[in-house]
PDB file of C-alpha atoms in Angstrom:
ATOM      1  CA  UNK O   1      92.986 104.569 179.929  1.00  0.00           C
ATOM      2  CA  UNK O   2      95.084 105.391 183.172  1.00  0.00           C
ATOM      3  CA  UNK O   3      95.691 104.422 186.800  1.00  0.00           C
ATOM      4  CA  UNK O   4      94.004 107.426 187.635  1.00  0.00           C
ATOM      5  CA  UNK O   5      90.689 107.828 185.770  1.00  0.00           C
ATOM      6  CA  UNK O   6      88.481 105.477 188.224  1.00  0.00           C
ATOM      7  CA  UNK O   7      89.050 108.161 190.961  1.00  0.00           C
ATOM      8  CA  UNK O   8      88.637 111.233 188.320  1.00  0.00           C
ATOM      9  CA  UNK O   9      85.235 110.625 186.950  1.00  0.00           C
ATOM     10  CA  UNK O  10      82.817 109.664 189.147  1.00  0.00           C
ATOM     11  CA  UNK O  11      80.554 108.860 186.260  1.00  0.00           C
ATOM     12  CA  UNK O  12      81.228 107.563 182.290  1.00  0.00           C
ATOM     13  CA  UNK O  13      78.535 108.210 179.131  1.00  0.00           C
ATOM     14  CA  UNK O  14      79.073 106.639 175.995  1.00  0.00           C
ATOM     15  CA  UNK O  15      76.395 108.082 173.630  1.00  0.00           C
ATOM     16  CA  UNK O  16      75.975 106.914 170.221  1.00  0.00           C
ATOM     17  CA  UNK O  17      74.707 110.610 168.501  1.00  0.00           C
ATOM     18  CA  UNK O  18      75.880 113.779 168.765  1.00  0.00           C
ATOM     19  CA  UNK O  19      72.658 115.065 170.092  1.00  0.00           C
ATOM     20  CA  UNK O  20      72.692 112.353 172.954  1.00  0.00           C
ATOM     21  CA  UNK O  21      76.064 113.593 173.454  1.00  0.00           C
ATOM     22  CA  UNK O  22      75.013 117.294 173.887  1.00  0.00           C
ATOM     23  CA  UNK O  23      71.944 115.763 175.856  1.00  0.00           C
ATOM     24  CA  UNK O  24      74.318 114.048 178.125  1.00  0.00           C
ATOM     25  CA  UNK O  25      76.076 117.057 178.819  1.00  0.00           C
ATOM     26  CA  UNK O  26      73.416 119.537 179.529  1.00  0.00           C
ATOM     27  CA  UNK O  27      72.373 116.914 182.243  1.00  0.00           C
ATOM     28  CA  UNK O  28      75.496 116.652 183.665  1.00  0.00           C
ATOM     29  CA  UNK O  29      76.747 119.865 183.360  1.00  0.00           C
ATOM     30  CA  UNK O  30      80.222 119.255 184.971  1.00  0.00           C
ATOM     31  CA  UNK O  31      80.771 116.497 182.671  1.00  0.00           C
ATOM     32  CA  UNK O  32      83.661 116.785 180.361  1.00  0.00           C
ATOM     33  CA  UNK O  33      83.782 115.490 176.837  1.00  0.00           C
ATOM     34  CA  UNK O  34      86.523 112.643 176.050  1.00  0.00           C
ATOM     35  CA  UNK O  35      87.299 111.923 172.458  1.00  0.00           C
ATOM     36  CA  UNK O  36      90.804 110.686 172.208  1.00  0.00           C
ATOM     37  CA  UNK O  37      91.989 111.640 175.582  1.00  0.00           C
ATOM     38  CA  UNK O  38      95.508 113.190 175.138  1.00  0.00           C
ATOM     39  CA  UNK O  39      94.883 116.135 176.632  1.00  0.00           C
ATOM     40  CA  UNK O  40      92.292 115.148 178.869  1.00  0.00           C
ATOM     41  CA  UNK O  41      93.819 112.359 180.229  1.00  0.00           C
ATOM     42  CA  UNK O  42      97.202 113.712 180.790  1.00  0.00           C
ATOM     43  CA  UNK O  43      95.801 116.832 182.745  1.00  0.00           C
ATOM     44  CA  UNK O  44      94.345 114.281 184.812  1.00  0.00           C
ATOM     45  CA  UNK O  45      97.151 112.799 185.560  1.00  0.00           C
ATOM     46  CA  UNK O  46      98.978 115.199 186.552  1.00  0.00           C
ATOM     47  CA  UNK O  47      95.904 116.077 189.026  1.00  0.00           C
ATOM     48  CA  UNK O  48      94.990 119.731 186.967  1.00  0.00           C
ATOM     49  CA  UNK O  49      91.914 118.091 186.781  1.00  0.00           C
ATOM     50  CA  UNK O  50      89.062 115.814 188.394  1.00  0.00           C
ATOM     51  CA  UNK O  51      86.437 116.249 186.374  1.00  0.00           C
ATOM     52  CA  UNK O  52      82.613 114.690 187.877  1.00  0.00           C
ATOM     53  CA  UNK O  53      81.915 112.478 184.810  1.00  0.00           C
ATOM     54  CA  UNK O  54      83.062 111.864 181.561  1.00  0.00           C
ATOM     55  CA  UNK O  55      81.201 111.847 177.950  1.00  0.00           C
ATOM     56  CA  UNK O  56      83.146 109.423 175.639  1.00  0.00           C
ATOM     57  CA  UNK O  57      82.275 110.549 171.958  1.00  0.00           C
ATOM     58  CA  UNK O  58      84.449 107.545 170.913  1.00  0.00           C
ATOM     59  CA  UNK O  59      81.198 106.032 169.273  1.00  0.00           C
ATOM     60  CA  UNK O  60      79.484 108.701 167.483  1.00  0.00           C
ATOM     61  CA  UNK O  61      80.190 107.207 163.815  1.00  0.00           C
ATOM     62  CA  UNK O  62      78.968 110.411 162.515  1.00  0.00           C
ATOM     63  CA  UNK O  63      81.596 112.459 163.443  1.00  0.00           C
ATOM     64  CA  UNK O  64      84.095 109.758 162.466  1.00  0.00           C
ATOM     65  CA  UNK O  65      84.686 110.371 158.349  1.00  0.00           C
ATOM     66  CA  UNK O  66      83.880 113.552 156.096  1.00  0.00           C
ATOM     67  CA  UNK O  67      81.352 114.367 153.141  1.00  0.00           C
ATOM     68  CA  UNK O  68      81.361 117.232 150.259  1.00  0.00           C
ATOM     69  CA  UNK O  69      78.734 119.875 150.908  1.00  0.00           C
ATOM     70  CA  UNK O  70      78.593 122.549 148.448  1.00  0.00           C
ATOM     71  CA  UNK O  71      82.316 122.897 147.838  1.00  0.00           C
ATOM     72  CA  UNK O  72      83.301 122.284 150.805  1.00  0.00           C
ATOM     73  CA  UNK O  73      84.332 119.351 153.200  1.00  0.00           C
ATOM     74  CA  UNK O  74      82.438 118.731 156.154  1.00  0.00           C
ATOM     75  CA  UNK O  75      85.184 117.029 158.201  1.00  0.00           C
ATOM     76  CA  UNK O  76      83.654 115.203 161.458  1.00  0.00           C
ATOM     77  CA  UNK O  77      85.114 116.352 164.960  1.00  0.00           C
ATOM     78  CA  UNK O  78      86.248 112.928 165.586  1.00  0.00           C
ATOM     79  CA  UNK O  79      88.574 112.263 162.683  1.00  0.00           C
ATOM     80  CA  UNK O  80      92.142 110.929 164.362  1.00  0.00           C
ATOM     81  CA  UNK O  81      95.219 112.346 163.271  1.00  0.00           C
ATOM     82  CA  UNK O  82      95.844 109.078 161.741  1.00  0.00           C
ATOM     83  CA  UNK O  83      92.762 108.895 159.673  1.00  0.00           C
ATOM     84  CA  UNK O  84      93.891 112.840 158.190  1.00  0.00           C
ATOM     85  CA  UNK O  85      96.823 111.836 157.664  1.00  0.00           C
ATOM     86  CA  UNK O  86      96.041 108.899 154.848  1.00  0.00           C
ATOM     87  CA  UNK O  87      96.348 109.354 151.143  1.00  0.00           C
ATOM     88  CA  UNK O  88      93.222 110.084 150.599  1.00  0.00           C
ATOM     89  CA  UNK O  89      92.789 112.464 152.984  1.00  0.00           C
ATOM     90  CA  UNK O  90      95.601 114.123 152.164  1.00  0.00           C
ATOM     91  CA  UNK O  91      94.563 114.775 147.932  1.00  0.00           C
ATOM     92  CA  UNK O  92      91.352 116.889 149.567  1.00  0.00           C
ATOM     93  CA  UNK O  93      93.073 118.981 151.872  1.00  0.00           C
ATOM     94  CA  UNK O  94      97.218 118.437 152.101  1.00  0.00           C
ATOM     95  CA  UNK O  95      98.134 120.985 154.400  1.00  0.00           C
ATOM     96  CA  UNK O  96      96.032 119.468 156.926  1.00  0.00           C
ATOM     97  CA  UNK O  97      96.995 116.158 156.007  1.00  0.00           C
ATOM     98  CA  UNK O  98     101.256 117.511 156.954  1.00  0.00           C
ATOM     99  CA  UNK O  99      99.246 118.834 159.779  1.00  0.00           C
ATOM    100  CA  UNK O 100      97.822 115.803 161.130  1.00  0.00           C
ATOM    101  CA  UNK O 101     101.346 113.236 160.115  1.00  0.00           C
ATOM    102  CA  UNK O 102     103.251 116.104 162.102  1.00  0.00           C
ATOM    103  CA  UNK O 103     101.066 116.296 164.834  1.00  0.00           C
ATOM    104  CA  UNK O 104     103.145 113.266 167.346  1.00  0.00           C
ATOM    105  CA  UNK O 105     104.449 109.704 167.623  1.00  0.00           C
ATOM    106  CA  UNK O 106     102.084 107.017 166.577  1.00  0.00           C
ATOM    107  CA  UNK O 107     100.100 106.652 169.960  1.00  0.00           C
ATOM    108  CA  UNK O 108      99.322 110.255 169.788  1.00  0.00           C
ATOM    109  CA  UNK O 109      97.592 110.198 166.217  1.00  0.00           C
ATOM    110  CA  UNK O 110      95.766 107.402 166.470  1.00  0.00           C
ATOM    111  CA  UNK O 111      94.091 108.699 169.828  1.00  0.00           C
ATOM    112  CA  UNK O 112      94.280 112.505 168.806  1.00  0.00           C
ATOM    113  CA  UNK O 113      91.278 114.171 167.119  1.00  0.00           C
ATOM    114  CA  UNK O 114      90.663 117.375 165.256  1.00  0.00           C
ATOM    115  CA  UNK O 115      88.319 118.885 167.195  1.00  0.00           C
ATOM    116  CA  UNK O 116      90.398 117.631 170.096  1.00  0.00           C
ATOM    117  CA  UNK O 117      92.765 119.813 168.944  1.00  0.00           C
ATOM    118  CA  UNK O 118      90.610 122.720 168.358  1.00  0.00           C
ATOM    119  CA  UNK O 119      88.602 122.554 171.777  1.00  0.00           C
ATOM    120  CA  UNK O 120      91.978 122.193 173.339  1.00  0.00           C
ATOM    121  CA  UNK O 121      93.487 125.369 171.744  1.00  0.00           C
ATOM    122  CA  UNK O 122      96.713 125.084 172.877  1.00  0.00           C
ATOM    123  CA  UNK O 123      99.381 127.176 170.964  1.00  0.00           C
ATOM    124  CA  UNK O 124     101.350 124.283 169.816  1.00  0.00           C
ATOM    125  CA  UNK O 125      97.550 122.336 167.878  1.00  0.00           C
ATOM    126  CA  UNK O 126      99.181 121.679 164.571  1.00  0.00           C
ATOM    127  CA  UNK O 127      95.593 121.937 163.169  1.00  0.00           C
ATOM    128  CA  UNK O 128      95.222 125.314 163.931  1.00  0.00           C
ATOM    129  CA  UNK O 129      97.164 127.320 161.769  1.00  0.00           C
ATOM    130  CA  UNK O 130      96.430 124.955 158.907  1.00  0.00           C
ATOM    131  CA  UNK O 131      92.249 125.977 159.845  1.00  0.00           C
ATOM    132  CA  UNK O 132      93.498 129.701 160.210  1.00  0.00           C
ATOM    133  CA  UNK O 133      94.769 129.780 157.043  1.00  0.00           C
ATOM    134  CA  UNK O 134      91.804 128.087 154.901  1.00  0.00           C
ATOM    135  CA  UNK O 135      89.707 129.979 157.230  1.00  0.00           C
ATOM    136  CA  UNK O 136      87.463 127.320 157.999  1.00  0.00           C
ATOM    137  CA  UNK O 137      84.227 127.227 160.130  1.00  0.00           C
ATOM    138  CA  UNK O 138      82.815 125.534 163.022  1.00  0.00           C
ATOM    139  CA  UNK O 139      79.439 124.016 163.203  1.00  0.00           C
ATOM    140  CA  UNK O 140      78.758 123.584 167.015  1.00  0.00           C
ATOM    141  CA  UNK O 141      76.267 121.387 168.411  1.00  0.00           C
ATOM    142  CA  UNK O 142      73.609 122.434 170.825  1.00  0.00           C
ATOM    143  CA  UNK O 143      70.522 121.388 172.990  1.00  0.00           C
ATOM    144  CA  UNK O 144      67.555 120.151 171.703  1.00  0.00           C
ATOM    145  CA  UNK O 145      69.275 119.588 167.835  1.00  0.00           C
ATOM    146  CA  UNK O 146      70.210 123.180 167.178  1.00  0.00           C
ATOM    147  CA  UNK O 147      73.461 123.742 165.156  1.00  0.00           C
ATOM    148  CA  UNK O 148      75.212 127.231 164.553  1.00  0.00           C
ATOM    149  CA  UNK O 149      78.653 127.826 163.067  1.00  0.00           C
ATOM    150  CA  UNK O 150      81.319 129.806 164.005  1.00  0.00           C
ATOM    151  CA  UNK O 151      84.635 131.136 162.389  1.00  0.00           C
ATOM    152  CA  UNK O 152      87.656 128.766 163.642  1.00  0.00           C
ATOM    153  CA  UNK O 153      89.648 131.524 164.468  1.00  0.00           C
ATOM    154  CA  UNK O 154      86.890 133.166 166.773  1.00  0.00           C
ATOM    155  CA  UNK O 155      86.685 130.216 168.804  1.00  0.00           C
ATOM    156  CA  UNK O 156      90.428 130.497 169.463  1.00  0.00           C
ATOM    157  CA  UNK O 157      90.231 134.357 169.495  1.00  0.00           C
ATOM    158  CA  UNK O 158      87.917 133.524 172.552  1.00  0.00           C
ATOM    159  CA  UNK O 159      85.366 135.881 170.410  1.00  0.00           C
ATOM    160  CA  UNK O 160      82.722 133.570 170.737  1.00  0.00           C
ATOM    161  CA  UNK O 161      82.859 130.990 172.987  1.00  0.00           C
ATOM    162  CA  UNK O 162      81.173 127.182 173.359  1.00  0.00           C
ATOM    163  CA  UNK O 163      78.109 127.582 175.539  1.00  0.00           C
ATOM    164  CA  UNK O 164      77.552 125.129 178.169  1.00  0.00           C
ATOM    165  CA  UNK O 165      76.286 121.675 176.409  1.00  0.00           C
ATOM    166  CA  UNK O 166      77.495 122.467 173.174  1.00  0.00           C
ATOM    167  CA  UNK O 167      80.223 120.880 171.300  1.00  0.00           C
ATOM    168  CA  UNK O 168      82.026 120.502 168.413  1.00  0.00           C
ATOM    169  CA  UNK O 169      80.390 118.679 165.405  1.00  0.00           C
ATOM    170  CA  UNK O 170      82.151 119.280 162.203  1.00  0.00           C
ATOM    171  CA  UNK O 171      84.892 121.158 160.550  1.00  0.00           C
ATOM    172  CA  UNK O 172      83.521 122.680 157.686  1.00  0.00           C
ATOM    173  CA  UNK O 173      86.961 123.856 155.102  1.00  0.00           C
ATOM    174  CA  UNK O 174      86.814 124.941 151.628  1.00  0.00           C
ATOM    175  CA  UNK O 175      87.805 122.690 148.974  1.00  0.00           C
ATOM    176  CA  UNK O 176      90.547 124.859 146.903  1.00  0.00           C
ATOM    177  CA  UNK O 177      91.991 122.707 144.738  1.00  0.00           C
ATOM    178  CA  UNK O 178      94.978 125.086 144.813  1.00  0.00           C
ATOM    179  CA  UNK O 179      98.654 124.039 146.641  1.00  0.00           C
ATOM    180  CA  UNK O 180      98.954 124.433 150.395  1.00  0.00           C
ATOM    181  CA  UNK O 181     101.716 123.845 152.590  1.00  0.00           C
ATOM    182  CA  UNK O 182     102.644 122.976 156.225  1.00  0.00           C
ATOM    183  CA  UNK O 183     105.696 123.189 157.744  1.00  0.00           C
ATOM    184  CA  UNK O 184     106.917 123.347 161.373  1.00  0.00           C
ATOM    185  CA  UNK O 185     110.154 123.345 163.673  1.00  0.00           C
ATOM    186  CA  UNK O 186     110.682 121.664 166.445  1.00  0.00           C
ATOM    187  CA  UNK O 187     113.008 121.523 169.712  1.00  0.00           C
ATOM    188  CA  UNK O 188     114.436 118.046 168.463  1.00  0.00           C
ATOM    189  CA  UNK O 189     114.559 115.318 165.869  1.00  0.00           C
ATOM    190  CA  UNK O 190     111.407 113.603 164.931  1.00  0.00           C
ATOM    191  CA  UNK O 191     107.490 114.543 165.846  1.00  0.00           C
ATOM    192  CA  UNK O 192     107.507 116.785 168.637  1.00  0.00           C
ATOM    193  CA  UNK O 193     105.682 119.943 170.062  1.00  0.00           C
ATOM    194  CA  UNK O 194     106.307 122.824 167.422  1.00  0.00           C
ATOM    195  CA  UNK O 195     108.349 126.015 168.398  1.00  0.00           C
ATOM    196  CA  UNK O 196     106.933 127.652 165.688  1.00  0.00           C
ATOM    197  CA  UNK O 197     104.483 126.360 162.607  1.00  0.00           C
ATOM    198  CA  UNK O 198     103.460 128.073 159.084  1.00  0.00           C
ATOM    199  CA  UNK O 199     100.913 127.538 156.917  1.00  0.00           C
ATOM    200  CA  UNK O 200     100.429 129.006 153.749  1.00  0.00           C
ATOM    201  CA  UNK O 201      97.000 128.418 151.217  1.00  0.00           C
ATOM    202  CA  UNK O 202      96.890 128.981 147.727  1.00  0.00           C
ATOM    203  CA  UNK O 203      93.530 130.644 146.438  1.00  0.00           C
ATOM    204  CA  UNK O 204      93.663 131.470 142.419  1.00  0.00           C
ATOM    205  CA  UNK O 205      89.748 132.046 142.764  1.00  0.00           C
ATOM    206  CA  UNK O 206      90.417 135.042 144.700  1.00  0.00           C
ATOM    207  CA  UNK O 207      94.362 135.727 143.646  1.00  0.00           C
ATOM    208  CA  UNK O 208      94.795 135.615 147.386  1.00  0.00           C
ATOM    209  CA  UNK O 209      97.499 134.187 149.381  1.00  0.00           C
ATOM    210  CA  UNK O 210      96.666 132.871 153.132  1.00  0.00           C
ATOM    211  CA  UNK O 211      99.527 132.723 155.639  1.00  0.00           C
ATOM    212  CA  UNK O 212      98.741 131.161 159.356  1.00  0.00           C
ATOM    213  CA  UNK O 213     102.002 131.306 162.136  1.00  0.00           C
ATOM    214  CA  UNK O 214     100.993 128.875 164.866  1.00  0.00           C
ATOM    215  CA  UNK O 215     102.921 127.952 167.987  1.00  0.00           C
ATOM    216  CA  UNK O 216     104.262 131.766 168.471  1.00  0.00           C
ATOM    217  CA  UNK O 217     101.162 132.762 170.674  1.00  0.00           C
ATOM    218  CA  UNK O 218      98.238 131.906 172.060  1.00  0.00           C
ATOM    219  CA  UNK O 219      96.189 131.658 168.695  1.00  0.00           C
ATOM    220  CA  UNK O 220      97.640 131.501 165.496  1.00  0.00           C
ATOM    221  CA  UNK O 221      98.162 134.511 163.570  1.00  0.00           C
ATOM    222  CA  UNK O 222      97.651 135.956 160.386  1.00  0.00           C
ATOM    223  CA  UNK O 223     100.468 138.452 158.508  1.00  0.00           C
ATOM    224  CA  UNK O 224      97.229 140.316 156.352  1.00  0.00           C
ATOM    225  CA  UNK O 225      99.482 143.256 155.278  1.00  0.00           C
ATOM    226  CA  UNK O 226     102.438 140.526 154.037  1.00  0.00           C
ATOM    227  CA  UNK O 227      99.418 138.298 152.579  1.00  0.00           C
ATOM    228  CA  UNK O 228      98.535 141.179 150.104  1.00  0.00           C
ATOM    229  CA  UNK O 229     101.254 141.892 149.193  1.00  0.00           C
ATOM    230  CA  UNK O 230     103.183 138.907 147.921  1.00  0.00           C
ATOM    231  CA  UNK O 231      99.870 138.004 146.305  1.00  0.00           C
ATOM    232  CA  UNK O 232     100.199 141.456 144.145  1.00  0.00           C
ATOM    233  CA  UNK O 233     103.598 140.026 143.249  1.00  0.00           C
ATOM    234  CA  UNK O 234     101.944 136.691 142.047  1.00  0.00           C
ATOM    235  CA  UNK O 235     101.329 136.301 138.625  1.00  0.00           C
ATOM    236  CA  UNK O 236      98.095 134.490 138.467  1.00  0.00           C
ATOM    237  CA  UNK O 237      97.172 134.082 135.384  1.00  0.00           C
ATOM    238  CA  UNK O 238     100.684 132.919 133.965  1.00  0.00           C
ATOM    239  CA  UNK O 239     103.740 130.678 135.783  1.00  0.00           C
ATOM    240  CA  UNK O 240     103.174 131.223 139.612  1.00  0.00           C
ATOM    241  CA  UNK O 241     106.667 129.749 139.931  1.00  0.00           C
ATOM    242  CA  UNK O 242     108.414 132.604 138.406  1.00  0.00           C
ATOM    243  CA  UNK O 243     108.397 134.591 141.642  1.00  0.00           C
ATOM    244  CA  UNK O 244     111.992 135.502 142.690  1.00  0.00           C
ATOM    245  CA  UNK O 245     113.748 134.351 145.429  1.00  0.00           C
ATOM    246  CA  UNK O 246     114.183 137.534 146.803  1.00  0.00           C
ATOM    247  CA  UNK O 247     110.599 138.577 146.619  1.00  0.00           C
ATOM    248  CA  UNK O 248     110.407 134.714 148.750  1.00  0.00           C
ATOM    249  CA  UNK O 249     112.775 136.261 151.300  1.00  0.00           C
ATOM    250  CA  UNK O 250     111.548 139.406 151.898  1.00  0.00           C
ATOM    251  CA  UNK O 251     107.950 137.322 152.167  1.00  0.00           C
ATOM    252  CA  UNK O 252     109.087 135.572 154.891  1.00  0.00           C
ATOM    253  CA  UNK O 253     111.184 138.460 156.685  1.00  0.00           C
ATOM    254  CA  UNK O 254     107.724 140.403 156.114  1.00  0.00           C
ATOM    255  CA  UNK O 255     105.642 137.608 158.196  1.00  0.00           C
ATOM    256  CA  UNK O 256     108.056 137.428 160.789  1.00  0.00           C
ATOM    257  CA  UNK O 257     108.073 141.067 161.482  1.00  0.00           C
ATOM    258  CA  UNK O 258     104.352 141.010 161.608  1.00  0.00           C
ATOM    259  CA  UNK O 259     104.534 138.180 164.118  1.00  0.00           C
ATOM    260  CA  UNK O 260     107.186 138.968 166.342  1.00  0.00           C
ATOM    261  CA  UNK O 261     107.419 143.017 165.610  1.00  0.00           C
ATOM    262  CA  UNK O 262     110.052 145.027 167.242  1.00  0.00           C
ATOM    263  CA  UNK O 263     110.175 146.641 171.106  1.00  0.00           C
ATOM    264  CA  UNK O 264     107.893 149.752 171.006  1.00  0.00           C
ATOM    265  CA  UNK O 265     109.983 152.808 171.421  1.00  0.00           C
ATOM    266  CA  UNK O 266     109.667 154.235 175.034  1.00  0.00           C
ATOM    267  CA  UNK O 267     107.929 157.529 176.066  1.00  0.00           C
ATOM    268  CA  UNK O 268     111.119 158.918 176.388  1.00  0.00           C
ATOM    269  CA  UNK O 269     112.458 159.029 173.486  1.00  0.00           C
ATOM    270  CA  UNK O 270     115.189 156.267 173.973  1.00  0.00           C
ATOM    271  CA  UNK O 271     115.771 153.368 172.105  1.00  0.00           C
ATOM    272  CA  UNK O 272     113.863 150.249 172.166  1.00  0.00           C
ATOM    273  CA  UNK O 273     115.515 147.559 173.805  1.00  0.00           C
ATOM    274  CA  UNK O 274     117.060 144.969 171.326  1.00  0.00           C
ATOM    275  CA  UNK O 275     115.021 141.440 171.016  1.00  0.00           C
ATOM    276  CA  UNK O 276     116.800 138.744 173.219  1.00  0.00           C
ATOM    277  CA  UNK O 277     118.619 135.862 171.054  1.00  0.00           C
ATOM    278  CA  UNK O 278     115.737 133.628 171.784  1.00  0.00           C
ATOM    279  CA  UNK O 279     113.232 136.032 169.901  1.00  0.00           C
ATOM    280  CA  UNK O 280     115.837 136.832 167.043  1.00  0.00           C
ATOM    281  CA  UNK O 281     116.342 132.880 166.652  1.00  0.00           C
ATOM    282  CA  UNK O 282     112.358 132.568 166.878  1.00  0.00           C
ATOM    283  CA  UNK O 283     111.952 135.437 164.514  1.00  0.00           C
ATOM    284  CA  UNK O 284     114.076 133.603 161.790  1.00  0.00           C
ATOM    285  CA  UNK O 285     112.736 130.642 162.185  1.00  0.00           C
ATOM    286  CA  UNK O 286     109.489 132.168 161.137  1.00  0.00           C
ATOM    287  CA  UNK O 287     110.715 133.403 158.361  1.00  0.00           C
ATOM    288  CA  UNK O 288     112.419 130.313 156.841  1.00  0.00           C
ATOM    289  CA  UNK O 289     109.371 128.975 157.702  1.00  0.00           C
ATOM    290  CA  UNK O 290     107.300 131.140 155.889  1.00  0.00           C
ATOM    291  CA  UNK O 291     109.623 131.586 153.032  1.00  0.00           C
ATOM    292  CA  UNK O 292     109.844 127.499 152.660  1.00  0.00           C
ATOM    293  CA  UNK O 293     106.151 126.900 152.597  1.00  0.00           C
ATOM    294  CA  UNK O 294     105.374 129.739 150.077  1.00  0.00           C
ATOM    295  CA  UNK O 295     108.373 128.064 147.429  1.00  0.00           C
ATOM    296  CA  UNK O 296     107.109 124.916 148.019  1.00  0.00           C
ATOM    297  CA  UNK O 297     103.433 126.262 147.291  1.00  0.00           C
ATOM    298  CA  UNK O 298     104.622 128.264 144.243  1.00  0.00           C
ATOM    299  CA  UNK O 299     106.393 125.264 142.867  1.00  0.00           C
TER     300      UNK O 299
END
């Protein structure tokens, strides 16, 4: 996989379960799990990292597709960006699907898996706000066949963190059957890291609107206040699409004051310093974010 990987691992794994997987791990317990490598791999080359040995989970099968469970879909760890981003995929859950097509060139989804993307938590996951958002769950792996699940977003909260030997095993997202939308901006043309990301969820079954901002922080984050209240503007039992445009942009100037609020006022009374024309440019770019995804949702 690269020049440098003999030197890196002193030792490579290749289980065929996840429970050999998690077995593998707990007896090597600096061991680091490899699914598509594209974090991994690159923070070994640039020497961040020389991890002892290596667990491929390349050939657990079962972590490979997804399955219904109770109105839900039980999404394996191991899906590929690729594989979320097919046709198929994309009728159960779109967002995820604009997620996953969005997510880099070719190379990079074919390697790149979802809970690659989760374990990695980096700001700019295109998963993650898309998870946030349809508040999905974690079911995590352990020693000796045990399996508990965990919110997504208090994984990447750092509220409750993988213990050693566990890992990632499904995704587990409910099955709305209601619009959702993904959208992100970029420094340049074509697939690329996001500067900022929005996703927005549909849920008639509650009258509830779910808004995720990814890319902005460390975790993505969630406007609740701005949530409520376009969804008390939404009317749910007749044409969804007759919200007004202005009621879209003051939606998405709501989220991106949530996200990227205002200086706090000093002690002394003075004023707050003004936001620097990065952060204003950021802050709209939130908002015709968020005001895009909800008309498209709406529509």
């Amino acid at each position: 996989m690269t020049t440098h990987a003999p030197q890196a691992a002193q030792s490579v794994t290749l289980p065929a379960s996840l429970d050999e997987a998690v077995a593998a791990l707990a007896a090597m317990p600096a061991a680091v799990p490899v699914a598509g490598g594209t974090d991994l791999m690159a923070a070994v080359n640039r020497g961040l990292l020389r991890p002892a040995g290596l667990v491929g989970l390349g050939r657990i099968n079962e972590i490979r597709g997804w399955q219904y469970q109770d109105g839900h879909a039980l999404l394996g760890a191991g899906l590929t960006h690729a594989r979320m981003g097919r046709p198929d995929f994309a009728a159960l859950i779109p967002a995820l699907a604009a997620a996953a097509r969005a997510a880099g060139p070719p190379q990079i989804r074919n390697a790149g898996t979802l809970g690659g993307n989760i374990a990695s938590a980096a700001p700019t996951g295109d998963a993650l706000p898309v998870l946030a958002a349809l508040e999905a769950t974690l079911v995590i792996a352990g020693p000796g066949g045990a399996r508990r699940e965990i919110p997504v977003s208090h994984l990447l909260a750092g509220r409750d963190m993988l213990a050693p030997a566990e890992l990632i095993g499904y995704v587990r997202v409910p099955l709305l059957h209601a619009p959702q939308v993904f959208l992100k901006a970029t420094g340049r043309t074509g697939p690329g890291r996001a500067t900022a990301s929005v996703a927005v969820v549909l849920d008639p079954a509650r009258r509830g609107v779910r808004c995720a901002v990814g890319a902005i922080a460390p975790m993505p984050l969630r406007p609740l206040e701005a949530e409520r209240w376009i969804a008390s503007l939404i009317d749910w039992d007749g044409e969804r699409a007759a919200l007004a445009p202005e009621a879209l942009g003051a939606f998405g100037e709501y989220v991106a004051a949530a996200c990227i609020p205002d200086p706090a006022t000093p002690e002394d009374g003075s004023p707050p310093p003004p936001l620097s024309p990065a952060v204003l440019h950021l802050r709209r770019t939130v908002a015709a974010l968020a005001r895009r995804a909800l008309g498209r949702a709406l529509s």
